[in-house]
PDB file of C-alpha atoms in Angstrom:
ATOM      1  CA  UNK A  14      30.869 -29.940  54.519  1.00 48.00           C
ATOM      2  CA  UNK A  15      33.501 -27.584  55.512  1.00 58.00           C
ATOM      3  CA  UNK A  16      36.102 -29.112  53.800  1.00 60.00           C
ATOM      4  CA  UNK A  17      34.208 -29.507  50.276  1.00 59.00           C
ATOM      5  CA  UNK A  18      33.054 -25.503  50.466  1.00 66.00           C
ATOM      6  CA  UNK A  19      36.362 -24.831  50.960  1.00 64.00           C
ATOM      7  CA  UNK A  20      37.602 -26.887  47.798  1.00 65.00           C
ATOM      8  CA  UNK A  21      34.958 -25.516  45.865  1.00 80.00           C
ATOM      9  CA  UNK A  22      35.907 -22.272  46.093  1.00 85.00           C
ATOM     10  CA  UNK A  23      39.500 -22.501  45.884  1.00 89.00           C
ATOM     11  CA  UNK A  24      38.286 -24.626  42.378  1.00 90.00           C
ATOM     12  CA  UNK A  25      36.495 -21.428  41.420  1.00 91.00           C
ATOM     13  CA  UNK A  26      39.474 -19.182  42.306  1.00 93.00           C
ATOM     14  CA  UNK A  27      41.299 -21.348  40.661  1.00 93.00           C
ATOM     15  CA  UNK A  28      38.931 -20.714  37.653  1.00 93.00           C
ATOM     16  CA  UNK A  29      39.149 -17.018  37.918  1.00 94.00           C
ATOM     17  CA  UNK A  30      42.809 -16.743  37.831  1.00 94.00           C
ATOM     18  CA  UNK A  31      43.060 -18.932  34.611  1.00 93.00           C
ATOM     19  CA  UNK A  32      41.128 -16.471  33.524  1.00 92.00           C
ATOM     20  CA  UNK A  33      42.947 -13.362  34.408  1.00 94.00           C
ATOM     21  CA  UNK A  34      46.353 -15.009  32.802  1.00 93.00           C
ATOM     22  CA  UNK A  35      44.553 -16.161  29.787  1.00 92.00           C
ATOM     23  CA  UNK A  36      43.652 -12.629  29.019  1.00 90.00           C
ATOM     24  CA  UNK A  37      46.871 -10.957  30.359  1.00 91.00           C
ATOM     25  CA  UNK A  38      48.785 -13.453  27.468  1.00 92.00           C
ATOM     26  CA  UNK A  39      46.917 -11.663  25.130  1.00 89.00           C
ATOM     27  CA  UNK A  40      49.367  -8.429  25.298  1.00 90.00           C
ATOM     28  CA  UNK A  41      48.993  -6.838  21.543  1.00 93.00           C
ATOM     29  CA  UNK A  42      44.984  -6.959  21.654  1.00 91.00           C
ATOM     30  CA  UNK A  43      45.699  -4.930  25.263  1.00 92.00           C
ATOM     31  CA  UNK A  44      47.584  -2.706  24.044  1.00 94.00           C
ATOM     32  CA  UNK A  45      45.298  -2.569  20.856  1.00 94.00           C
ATOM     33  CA  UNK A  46      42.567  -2.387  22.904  1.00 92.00           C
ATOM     34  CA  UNK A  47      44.040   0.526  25.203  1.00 93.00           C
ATOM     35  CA  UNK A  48      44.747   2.445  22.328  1.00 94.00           C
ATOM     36  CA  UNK A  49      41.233   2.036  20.711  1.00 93.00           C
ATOM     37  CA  UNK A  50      39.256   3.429  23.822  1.00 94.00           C
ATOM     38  CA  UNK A  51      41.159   6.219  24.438  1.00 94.00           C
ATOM     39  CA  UNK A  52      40.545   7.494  20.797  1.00 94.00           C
ATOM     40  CA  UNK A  53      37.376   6.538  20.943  1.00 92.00           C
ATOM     41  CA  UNK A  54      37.337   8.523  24.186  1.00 93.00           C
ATOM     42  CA  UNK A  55      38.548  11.388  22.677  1.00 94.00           C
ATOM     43  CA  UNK A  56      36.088  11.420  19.792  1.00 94.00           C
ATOM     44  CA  UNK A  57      33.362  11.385  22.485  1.00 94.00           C
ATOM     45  CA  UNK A  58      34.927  13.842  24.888  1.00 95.00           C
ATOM     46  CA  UNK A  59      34.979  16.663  22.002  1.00 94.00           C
ATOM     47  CA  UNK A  60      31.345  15.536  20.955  1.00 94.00           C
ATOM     48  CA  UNK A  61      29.941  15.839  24.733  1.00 95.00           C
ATOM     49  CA  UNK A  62      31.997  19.067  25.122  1.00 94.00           C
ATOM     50  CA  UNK A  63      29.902  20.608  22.213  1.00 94.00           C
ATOM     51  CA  UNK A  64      26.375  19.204  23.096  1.00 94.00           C
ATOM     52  CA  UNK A  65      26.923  20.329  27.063  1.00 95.00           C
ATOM     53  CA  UNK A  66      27.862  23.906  25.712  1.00 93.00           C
ATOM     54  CA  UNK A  67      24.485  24.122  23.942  1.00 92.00           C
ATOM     55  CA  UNK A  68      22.670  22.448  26.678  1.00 92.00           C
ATOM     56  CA  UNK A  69      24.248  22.734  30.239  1.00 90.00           C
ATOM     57  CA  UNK A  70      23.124  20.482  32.800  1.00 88.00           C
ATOM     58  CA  UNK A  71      21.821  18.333  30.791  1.00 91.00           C
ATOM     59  CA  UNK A  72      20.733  15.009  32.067  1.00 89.00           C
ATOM     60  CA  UNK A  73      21.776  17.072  35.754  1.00 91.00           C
ATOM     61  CA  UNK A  74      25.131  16.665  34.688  1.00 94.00           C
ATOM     62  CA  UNK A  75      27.857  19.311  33.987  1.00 93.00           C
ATOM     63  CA  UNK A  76      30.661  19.646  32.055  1.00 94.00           C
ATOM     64  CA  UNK A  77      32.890  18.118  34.042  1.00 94.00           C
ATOM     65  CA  UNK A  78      30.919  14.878  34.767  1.00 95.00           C
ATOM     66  CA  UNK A  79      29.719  14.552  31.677  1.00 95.00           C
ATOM     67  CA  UNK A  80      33.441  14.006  30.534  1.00 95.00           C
ATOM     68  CA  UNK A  81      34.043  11.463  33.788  1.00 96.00           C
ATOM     69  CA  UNK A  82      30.915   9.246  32.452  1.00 96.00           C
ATOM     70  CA  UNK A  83      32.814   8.963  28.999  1.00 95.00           C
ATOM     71  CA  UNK A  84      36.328   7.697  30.129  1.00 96.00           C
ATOM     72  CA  UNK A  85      34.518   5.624  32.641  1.00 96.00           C
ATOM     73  CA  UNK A  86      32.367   4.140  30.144  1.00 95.00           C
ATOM     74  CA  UNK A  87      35.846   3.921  27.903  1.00 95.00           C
ATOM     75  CA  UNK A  88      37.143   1.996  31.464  1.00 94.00           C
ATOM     76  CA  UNK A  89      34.383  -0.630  31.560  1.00 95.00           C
ATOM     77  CA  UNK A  90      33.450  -1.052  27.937  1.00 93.00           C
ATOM     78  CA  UNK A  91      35.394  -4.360  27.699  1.00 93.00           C
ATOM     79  CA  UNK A  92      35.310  -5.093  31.601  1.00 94.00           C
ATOM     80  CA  UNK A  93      31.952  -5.859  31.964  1.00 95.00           C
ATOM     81  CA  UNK A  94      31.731  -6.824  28.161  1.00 93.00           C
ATOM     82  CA  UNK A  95      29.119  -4.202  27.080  1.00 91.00           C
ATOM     83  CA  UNK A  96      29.101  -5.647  23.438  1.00 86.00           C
ATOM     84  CA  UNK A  97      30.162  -8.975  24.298  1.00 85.00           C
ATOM     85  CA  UNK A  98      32.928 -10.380  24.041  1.00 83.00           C
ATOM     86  CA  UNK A  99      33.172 -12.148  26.912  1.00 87.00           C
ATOM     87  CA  UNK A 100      32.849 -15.480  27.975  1.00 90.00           C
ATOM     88  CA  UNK A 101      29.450 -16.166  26.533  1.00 91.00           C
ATOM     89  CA  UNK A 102      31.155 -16.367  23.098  1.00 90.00           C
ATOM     90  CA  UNK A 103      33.252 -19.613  23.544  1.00 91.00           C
ATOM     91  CA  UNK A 104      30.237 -20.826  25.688  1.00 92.00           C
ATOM     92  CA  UNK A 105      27.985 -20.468  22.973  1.00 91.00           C
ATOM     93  CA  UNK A 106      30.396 -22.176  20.728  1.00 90.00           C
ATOM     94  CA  UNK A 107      30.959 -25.052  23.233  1.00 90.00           C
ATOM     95  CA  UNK A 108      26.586 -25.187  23.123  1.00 89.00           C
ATOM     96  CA  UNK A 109      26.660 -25.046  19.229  1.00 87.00           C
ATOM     97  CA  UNK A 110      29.206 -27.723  18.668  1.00 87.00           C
ATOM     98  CA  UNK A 111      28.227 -30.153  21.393  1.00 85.00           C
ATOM     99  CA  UNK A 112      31.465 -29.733  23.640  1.00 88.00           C
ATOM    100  CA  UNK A 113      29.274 -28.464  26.412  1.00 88.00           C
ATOM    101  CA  UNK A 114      28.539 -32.003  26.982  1.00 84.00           C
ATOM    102  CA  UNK A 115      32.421 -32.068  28.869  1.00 85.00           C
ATOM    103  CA  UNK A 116      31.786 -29.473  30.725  1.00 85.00           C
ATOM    104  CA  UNK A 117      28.381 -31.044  32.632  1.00 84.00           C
ATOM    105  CA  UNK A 118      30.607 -33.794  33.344  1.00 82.00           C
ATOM    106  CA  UNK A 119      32.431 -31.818  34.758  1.00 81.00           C
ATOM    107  CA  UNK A 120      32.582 -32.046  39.236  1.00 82.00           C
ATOM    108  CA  UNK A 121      31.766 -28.178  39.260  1.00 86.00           C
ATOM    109  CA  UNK A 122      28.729 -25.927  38.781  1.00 89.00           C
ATOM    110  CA  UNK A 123      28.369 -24.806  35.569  1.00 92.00           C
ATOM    111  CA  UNK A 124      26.906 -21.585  35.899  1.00 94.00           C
ATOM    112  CA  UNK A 125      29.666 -20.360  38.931  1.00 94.00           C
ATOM    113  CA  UNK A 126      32.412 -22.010  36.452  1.00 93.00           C
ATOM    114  CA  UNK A 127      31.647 -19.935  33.744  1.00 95.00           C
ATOM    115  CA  UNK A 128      31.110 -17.144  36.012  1.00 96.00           C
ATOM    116  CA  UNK A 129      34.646 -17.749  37.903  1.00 95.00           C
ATOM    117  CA  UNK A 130      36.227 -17.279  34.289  1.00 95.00           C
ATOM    118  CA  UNK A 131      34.296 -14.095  33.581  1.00 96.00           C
ATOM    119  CA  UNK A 132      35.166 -12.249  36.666  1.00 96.00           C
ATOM    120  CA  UNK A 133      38.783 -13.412  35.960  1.00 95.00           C
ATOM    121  CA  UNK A 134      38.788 -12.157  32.380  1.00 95.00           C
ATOM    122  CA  UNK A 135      37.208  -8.761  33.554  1.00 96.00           C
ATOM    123  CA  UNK A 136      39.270  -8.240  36.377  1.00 95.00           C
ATOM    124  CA  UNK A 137      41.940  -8.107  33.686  1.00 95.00           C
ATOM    125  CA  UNK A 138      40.414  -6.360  31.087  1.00 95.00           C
ATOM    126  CA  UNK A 139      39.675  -3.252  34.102  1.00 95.00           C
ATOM    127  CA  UNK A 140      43.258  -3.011  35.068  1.00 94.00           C
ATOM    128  CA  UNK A 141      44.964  -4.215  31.720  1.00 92.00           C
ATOM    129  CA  UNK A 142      43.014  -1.949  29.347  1.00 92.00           C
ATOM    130  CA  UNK A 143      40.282   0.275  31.459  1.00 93.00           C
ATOM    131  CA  UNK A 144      42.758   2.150  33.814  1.00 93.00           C
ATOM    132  CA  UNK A 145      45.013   3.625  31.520  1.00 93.00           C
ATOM    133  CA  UNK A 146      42.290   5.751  29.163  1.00 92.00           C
ATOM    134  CA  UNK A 147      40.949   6.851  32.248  1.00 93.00           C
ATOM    135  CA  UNK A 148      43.565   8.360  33.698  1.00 93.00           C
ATOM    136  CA  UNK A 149      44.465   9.961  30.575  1.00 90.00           C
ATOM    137  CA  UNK A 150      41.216  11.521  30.442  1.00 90.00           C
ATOM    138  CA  UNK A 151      41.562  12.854  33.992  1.00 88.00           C
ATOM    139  CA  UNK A 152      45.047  14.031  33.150  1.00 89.00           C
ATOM    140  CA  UNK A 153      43.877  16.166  30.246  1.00 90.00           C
ATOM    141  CA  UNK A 154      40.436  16.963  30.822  1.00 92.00           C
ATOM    142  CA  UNK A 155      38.798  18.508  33.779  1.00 90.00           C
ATOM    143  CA  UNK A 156      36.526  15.863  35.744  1.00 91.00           C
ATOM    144  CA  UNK A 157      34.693  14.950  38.629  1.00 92.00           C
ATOM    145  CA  UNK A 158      36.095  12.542  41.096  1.00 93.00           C
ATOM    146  CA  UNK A 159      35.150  12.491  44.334  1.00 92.00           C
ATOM    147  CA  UNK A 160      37.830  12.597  46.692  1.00 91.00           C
ATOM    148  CA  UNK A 161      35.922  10.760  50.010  1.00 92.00           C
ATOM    149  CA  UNK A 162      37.764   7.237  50.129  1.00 95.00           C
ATOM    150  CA  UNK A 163      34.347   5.770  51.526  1.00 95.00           C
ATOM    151  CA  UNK A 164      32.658   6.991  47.713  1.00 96.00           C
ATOM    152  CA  UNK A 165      35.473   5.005  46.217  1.00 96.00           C
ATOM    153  CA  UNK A 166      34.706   1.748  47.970  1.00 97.00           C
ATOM    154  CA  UNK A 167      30.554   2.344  47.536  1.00 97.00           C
ATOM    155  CA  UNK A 168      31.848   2.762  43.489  1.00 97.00           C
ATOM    156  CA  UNK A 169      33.998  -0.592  44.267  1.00 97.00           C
ATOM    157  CA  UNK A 170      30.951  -2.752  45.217  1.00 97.00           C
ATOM    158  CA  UNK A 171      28.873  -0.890  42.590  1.00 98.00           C
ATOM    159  CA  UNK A 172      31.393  -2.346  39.639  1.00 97.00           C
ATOM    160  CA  UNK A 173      31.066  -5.357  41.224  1.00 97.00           C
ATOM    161  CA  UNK A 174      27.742  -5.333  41.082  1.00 98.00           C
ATOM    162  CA  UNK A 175      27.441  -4.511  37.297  1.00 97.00           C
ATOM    163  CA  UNK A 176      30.181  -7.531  36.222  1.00 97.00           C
ATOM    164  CA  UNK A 177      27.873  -9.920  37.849  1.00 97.00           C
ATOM    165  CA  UNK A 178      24.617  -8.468  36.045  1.00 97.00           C
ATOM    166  CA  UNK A 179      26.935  -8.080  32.582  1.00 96.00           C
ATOM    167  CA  UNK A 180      27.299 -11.931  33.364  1.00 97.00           C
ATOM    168  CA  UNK A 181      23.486 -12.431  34.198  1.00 96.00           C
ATOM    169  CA  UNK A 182      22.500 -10.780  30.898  1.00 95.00           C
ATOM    170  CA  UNK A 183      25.315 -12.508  28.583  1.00 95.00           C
ATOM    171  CA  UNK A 184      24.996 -16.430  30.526  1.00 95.00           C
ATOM    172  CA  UNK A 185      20.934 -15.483  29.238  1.00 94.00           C
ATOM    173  CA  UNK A 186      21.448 -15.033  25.648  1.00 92.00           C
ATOM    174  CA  UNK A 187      24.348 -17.743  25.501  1.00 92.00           C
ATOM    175  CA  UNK A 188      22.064 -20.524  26.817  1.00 93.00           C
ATOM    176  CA  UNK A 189      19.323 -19.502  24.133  1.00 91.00           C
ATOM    177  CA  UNK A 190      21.644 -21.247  21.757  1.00 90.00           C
ATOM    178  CA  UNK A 191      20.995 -25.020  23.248  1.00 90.00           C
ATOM    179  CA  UNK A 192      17.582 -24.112  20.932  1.00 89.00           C
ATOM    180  CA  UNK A 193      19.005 -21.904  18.177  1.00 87.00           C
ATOM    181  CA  UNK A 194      21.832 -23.729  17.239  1.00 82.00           C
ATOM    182  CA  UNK A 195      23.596 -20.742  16.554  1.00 83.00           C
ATOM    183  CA  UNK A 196      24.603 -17.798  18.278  1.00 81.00           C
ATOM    184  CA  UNK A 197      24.935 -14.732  15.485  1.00 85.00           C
ATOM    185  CA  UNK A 198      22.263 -13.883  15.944  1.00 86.00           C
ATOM    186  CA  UNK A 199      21.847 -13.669  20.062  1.00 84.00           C
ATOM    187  CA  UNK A 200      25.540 -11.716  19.561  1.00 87.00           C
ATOM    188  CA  UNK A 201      24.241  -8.978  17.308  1.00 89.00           C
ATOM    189  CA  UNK A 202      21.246  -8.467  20.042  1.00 86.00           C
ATOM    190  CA  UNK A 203      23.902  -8.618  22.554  1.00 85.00           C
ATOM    191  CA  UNK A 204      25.513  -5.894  21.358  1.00 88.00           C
ATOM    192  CA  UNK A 205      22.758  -3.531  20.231  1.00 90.00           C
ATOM    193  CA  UNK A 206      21.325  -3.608  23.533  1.00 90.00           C
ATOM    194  CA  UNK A 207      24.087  -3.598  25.608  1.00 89.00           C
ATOM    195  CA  UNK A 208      25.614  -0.026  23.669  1.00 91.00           C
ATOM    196  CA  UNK A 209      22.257   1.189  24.127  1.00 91.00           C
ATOM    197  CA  UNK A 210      20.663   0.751  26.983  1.00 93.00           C
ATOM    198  CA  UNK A 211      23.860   0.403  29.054  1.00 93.00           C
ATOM    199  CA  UNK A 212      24.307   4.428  28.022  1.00 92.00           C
ATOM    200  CA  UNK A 213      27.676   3.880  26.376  1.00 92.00           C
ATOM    201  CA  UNK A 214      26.146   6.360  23.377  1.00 90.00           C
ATOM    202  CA  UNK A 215      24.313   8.839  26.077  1.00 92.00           C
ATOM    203  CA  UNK A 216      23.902   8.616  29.798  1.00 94.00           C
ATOM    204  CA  UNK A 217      20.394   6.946  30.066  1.00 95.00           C
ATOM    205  CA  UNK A 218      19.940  10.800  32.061  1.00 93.00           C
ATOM    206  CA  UNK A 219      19.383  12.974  29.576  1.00 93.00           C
ATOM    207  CA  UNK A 220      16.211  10.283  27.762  1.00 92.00           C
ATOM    208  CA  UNK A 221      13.158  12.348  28.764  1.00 88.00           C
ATOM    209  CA  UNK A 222      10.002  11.097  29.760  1.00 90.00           C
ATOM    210  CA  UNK A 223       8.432   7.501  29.852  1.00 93.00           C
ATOM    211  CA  UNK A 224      11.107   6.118  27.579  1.00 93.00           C
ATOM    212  CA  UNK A 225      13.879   7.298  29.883  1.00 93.00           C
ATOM    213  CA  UNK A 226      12.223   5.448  32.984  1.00 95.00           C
ATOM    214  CA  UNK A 227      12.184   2.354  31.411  1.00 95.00           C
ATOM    215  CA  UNK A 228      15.332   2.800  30.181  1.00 94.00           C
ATOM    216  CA  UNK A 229      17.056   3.362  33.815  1.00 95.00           C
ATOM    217  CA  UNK A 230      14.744   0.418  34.790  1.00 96.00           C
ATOM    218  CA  UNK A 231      16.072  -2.199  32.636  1.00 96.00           C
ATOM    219  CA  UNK A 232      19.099  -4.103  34.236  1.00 96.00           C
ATOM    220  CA  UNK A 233      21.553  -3.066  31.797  1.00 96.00           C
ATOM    221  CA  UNK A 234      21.414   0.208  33.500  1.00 96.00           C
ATOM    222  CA  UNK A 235      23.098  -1.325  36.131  1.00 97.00           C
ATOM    223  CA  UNK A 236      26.852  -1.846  34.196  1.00 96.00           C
ATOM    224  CA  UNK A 237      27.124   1.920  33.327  1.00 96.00           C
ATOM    225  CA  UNK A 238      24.570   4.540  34.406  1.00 96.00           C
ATOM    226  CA  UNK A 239      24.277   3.528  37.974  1.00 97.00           C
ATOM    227  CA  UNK A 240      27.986   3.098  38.953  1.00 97.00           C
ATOM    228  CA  UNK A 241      28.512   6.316  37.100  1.00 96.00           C
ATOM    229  CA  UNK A 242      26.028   7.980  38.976  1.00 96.00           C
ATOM    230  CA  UNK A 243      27.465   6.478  42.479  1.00 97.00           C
ATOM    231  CA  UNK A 244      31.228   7.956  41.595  1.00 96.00           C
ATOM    232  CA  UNK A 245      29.577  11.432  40.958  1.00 95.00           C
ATOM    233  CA  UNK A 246      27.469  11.524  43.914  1.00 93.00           C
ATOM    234  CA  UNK A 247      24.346  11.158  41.888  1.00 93.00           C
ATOM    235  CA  UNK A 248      22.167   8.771  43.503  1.00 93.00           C
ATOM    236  CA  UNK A 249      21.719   7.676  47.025  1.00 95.00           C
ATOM    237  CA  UNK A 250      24.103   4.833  47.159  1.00 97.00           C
ATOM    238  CA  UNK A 251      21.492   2.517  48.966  1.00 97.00           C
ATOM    239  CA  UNK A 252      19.213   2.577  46.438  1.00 97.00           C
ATOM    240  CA  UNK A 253      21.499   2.289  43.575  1.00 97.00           C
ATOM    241  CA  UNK A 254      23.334  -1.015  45.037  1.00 98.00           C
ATOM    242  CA  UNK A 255      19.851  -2.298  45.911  1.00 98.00           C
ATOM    243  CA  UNK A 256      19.018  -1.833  42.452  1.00 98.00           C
ATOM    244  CA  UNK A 257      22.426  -3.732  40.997  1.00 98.00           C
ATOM    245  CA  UNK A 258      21.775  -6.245  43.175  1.00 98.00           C
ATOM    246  CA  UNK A 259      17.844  -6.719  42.445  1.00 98.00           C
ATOM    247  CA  UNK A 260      18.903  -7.498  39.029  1.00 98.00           C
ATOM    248  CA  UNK A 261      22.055  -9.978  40.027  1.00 98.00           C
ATOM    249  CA  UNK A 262      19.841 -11.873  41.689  1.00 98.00           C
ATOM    250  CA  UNK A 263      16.887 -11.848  39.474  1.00 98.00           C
ATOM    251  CA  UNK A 264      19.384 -12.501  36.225  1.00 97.00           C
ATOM    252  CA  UNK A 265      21.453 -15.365  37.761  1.00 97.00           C
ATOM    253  CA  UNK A 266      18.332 -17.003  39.371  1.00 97.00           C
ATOM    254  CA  UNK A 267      16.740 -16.858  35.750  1.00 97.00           C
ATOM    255  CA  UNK A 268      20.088 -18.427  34.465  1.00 96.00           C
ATOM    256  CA  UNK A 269      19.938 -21.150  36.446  1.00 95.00           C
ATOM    257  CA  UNK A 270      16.611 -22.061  35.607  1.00 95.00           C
ATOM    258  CA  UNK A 271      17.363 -21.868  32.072  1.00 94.00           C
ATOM    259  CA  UNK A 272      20.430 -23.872  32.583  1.00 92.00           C
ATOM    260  CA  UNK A 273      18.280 -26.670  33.772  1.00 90.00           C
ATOM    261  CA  UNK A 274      15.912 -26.691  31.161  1.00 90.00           C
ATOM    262  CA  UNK A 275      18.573 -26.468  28.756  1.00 86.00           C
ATOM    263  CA  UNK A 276      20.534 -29.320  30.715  1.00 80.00           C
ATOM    264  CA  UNK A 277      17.173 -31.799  30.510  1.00 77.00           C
ATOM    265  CA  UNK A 278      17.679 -32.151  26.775  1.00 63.00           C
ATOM    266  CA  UNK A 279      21.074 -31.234  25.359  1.00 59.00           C
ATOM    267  CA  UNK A 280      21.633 -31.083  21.972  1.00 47.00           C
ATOM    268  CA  UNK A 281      24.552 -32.098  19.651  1.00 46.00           C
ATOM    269  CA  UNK A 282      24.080 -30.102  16.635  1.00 44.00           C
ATOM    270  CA  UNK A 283      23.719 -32.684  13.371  1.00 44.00           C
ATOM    271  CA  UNK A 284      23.597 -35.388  15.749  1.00 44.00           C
TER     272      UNK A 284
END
């Protein structure tokens, strides 16, 4: 039993790896990619500058961490796939054209397989195109980062966290296509929900009322808001990691059942 763990998860490094270098080959969409957030950065920056002068504190933020939540969110927009992009896409390709039979033949789980690759891909996509816009905003722009070494390995576990419930959310709506037949759809909600309610256009902080609760409740909260809010020293850390981990549980345990359902009666599209 010892033995076959162990195999298993070297397979499943082995996974993860493939899909850091897969990624990492892909050097001019980095560099695009780099390039795109930190403009996009920018353009945000300015525009949070001007609403936090009119309204300071808002959402209990200030200035300074109001312009840390944008180049973080500029950091993990492609990490934890916030409008997709991620693994789910070829998987829901492999559902729509039938190849996904090859993969249950496959002597591996499916659901840690596809989530080896993931964690590969955004392991790559933090370091190859999330670092570098964020230390240009904390080069040129005043911010708040803690300096306790302990908040910086609470934030560590909190990103990991939020790339396992980006996965959760993303294995979901991929699945859906073994009945759909076609994922445009299930990518469009993808990404209207994940800009949204992750709080890549606001920090879900400054929604008022009952719409705001719900809002933090909802397990995309988890990829942005919290981990933002456990770099700043906004939240007991506790509480938020509970809450991260709540919803990696909840969305992988839903994704398996799904899977099997989905497994029971596989279908070849036009065939």
């Amino acid at each position: 039993m010892g033995r076959e763990t162990v195999g298993s998860a070297r397979l499943y490094l082995a996974v993860a790896a493939r899909g850091f270098r897969r990624y990492a080959s892909y050097r001019a969409a980095t560099a695009a990619g780099v390039f795109t957030n930190t403009v996009f950065g920018l353009i945000l920056v300015y525009t949070y500058l001007a609403l936090w002068d009119e309204r300071p504190d808002l959402g209990g933020y200030d200035q300074a961490q109001a312009v840390t939540y944008v180049w973080l969110g500029q950091c993990l927009f492609a990490a934890l796939a916030i409008q997709g992009g991620g693994v789910e896409a070829e998987l829901m390709e492999r559902i729509r054209t039938g190849e996904i039979a090859v993969d249950l033949y496959r002597p591996a789980d499916l659901q840690l397989w596809w989530l080896a690759g993931d964690l590969g891909r955004a392991a790559f996509q933090l370091l190859g195109r999330g670092v570098l816009p964020f230390l240009v905003g904390g080069l040129f722009f005043p911010t708040a980062l803690p300096t306790r070494f302990d908040t910086w390995v609470w934030f560590s576990v909190a990103l990991t966290l939020a790339a396992l419930v980006s996965f959760g959310i993303r294995y979901l709506l991929a699945l859906s296509v073994f009945w759909l037949l076609d994922g445009t759809g299930v990518s469009q909600l993808m990404m209207i929900l994940g800009v949204f309610f992750s709080g890549m256009v606001l920090p879900l902080n400054v929604f008022p009322g009952g719409f705001g609760e719900v809002a933090r409740a909802l397990p995309w909260a988890a990829q942005l808001q919290v981990p933002a809010d456990v770099l700043m020293g906004e939240t007991a850390v506790a509480g938020a990691l509970a809450f991260q981990a709540m919803w990696a549980v909840l969305l992988l345990a839903a994704g398996r059942l799904l899977q099997a359902a989905a497994t029971r009666r596989v279908v070849v599209q036009g065939g």
